[in-house]
Short mmCIF file of C-alpha atoms in Angstrom, two decimals:
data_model
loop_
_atom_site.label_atom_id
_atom_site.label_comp_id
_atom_site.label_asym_id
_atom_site.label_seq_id
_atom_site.Cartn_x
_atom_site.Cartn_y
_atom_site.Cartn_z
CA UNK A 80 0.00 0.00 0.00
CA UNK A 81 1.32 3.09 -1.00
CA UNK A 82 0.74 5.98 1.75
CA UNK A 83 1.66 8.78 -0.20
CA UNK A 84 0.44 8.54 -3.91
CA UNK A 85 2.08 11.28 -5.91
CA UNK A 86 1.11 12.07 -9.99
CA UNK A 87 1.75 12.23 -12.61
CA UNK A 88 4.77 9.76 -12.99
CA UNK A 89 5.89 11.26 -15.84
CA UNK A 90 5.67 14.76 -17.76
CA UNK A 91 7.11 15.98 -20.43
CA UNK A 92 6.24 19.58 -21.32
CA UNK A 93 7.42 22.55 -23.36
CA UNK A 94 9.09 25.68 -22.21
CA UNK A 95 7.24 28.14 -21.15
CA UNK A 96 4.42 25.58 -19.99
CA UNK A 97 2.41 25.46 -16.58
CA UNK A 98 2.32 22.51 -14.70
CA UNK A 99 1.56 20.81 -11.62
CA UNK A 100 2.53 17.91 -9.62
CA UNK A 101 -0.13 15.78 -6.87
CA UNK A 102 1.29 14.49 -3.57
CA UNK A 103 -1.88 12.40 -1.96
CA UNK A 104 -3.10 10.63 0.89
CA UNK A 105 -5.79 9.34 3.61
CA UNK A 106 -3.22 9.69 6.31
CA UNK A 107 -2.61 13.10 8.02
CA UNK A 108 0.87 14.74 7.76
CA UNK A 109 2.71 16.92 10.78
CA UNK A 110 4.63 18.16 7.74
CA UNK A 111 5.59 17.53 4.07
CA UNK A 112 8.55 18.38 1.93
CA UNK A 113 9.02 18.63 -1.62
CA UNK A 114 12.69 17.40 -3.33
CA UNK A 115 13.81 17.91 -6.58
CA UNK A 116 16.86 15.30 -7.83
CA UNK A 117 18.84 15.91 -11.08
CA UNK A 118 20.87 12.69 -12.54
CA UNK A 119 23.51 11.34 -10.31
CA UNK A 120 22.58 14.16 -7.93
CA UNK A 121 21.32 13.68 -4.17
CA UNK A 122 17.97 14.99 -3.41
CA UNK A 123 17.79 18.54 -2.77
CA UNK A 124 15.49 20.49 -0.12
CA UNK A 125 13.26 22.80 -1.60
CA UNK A 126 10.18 23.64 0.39
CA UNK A 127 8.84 22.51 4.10
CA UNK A 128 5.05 22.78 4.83
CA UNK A 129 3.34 22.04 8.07
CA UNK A 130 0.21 24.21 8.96
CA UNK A 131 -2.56 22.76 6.66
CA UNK A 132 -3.81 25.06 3.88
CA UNK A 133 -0.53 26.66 4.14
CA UNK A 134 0.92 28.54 0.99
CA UNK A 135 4.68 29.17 -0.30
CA UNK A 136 6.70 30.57 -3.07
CA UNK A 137 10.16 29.74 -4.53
CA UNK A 138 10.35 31.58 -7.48
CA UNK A 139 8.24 30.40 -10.03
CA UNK A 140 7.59 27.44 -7.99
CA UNK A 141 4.17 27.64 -5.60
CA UNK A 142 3.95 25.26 -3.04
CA UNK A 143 0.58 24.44 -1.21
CA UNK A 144 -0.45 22.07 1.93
CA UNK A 145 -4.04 21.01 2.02
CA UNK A 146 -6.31 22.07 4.94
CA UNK A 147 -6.77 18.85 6.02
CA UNK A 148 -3.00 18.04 5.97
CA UNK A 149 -3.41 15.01 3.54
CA UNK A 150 -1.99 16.12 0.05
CA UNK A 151 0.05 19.21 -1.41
CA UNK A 152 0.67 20.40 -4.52
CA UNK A 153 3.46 21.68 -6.43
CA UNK A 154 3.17 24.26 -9.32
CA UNK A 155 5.79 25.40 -11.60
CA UNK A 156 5.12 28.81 -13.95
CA UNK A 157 6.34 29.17 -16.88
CA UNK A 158 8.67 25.81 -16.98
CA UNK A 159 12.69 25.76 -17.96
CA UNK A 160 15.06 23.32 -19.09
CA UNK A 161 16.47 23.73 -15.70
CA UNK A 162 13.53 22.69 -14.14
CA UNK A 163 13.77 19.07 -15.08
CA UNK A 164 14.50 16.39 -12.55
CA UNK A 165 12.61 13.86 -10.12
CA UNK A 166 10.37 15.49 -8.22
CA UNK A 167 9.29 13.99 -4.90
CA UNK A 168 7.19 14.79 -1.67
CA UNK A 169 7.60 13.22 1.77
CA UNK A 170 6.19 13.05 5.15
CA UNK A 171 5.94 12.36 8.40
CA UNK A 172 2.76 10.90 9.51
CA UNK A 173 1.18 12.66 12.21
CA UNK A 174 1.07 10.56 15.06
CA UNK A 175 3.05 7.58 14.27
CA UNK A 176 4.38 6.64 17.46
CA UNK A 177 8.01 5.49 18.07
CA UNK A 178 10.94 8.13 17.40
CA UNK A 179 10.36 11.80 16.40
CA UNK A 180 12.58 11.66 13.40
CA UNK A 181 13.76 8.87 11.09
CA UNK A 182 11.19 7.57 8.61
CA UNK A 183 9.71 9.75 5.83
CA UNK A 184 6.83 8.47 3.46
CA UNK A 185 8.08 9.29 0.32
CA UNK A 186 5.66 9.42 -3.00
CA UNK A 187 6.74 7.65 -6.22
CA UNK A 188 8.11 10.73 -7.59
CA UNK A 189 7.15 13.15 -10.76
CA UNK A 190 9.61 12.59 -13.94
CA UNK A 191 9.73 16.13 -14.75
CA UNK A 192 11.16 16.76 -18.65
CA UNK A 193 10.98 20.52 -20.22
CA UNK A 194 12.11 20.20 -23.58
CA UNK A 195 13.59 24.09 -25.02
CA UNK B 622 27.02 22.80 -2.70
CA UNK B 623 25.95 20.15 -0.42
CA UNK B 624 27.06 20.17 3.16
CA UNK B 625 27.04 16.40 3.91
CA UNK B 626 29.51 14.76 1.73
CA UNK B 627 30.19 11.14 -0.02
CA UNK B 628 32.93 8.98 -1.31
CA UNK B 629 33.58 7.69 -3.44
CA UNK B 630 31.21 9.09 -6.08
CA UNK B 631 31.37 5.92 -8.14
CA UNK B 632 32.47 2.46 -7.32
CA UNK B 633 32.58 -1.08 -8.99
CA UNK B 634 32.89 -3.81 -7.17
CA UNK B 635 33.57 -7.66 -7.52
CA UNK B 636 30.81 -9.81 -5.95
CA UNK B 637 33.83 -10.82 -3.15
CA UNK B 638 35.74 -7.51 -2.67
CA UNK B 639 35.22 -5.95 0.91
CA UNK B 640 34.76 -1.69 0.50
CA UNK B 641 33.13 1.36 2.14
CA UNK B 642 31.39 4.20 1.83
CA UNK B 643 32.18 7.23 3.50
CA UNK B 644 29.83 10.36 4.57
CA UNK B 645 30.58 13.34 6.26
CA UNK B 646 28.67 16.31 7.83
CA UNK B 647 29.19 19.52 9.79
CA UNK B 648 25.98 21.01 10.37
CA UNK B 649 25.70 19.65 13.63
CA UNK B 650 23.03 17.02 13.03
CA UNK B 651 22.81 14.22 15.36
CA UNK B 652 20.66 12.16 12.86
CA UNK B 653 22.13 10.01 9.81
CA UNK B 654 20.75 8.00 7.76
CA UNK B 655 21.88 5.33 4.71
CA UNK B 656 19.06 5.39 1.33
CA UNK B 657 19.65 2.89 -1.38
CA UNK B 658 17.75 4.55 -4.41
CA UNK B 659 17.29 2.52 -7.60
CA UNK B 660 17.07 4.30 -11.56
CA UNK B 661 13.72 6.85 -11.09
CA UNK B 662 12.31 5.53 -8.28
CA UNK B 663 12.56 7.01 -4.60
CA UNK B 664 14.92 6.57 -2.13
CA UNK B 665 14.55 3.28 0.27
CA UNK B 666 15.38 3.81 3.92
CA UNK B 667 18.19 1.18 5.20
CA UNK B 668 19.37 2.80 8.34
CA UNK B 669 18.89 5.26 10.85
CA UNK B 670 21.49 6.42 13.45
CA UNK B 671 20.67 9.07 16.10
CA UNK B 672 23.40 10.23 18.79
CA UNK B 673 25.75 7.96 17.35
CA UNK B 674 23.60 4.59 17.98
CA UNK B 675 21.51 2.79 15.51
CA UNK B 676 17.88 3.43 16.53
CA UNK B 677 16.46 2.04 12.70
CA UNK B 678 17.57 -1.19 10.53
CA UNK B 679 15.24 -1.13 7.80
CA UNK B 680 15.60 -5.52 7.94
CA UNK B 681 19.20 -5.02 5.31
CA UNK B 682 21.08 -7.83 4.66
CA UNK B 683 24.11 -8.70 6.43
CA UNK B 684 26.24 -8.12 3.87
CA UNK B 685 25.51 -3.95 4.28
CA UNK B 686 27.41 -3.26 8.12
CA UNK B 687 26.80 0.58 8.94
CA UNK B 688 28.85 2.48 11.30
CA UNK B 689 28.78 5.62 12.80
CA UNK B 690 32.36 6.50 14.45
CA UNK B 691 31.34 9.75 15.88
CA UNK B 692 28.88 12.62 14.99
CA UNK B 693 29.80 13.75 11.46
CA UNK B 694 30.81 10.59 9.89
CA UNK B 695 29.06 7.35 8.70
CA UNK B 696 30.39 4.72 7.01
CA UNK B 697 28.76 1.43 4.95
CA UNK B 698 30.56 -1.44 5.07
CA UNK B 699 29.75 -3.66 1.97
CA UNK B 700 30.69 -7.37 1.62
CA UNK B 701 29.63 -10.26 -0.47
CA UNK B 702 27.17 -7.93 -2.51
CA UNK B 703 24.70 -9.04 -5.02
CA UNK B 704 24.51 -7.04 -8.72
CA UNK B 705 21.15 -6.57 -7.58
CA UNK B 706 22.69 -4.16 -5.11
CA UNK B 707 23.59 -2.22 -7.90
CA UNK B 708 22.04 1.64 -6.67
CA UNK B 709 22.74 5.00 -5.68
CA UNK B 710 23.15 5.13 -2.23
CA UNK B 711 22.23 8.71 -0.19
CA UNK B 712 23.97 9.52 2.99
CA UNK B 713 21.27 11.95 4.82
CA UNK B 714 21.66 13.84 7.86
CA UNK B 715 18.76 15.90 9.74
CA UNK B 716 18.55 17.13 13.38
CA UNK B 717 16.44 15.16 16.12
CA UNK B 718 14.20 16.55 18.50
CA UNK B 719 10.79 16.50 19.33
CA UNK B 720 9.67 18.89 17.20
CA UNK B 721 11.81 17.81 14.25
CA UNK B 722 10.07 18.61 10.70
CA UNK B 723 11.59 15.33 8.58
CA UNK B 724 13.84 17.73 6.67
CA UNK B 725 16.99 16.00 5.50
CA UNK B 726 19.59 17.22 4.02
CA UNK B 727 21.39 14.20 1.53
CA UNK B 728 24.68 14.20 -0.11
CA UNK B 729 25.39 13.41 -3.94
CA UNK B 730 24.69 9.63 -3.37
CA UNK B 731 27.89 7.00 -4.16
CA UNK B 732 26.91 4.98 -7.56
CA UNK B 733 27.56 1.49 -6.57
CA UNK B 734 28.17 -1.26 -9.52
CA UNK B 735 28.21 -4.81 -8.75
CA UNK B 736 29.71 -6.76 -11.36
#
């Protein structure tokens, strides 16, 4: 069973193109973070969310945290070659017992491909 | 440039050699972690060490042997491996308390080949 269920897989837009990436769940989330990886690259950190219905900005990058704490959304403006990687969300589940740190739920993760 | 570092980048490997990786960090973080990520998919969780002591073994083979010497560095022992072991693997570090977010902070990953 897959706790976090993030689509699409894959996309492959244009440049200059809108898009946006799912992150879902039943389960509740304390928080949620979105990483982007480029090829033979570690993931990098680029957003934290916690308070449900919560809204943030990284440039042309909007991030948003659902009210209810169970999915977020990531959507890029006006995509750029740079912008392709493997996108993926994770979690902590609120409430999960045991140690305060450690595991993270991570989604399948968004193939992200902006062609020039 | 990322603050918690890995070596080697890329390794090959016989099926019988004996090698380790290496990861180091200086932001402080009391948490590491190992992540064994195969082609496009997300990263697996393998271990977990907090203050120096392995609080998470993800059930990984014997042939993976983790160690944490002190604060800043973490090392994988690898030993008999399959080619299925084959993977980027992600040294992660993140801080630990109660109120702790999840965020982690990975290196560049070590591409491991198993021939």
């Amino acid at each position: 069973t897959q706790l976090l269920e993030q689509s699409p897989q894959f996309l492959s837009i244009q440049e200059g193109e809108n898009l946006t990436v799912y992150c879902n769940s039943s389960s509740v989330f304390s928080s949620l973070q979105w990483y982007r990886q480029e090829p033979g690259e570690g993931p990098v950190l680029l957003v934290t969310v916690v308070t449900g219905g919560e809204v943030k900005k990284l440039k042309r990058l909007t991030f948003q945290f659902g009210d209810a704490r169970k999915d977020s959304s990531l959507h890029i403006t006006a995509a750029q070659p740079g912008d392709t990687g493997l996108y993926l969300c994770a979690g902590k589940i609120a409430n999960a017992g045991g140690t305060s740190y450690g595991k993270l739920t991570f989604g399948q993760g968004t193939i992200l491909t902006v062609h020039p | 440039d990322t603050e918690v570092t890995q070596t080697p980048k890329h390794l090959v490997m016989g099926m019988t050699n004996k090698k380790s990786l290496k990861c180091e960090q200086h932001m402080g973080h009391r948490a590491m972690y190992w992540y064994k990520q195969k082609a496009k998919k997300p990263p697996e969780l393998m271990f977990v060490y907090s203050y120096e002591k392995l609080s998470i073994n993800e059930s990984v083979p014997s042939r993976f042997s983790p160690e944490c010497p002190n604060s800043s560095l973490l090392n994988l022992h690898l030993h008999a491996l399959q080619p299925e072991d084959s993977a980027l693997y992600l040294c992660a570090s993140s801080q630990v308390r109660v109120v702790h977010t999840g965020e982690l902070f990975f290196g560049e990953g070590s591409r491991l080949t198993v021939l």
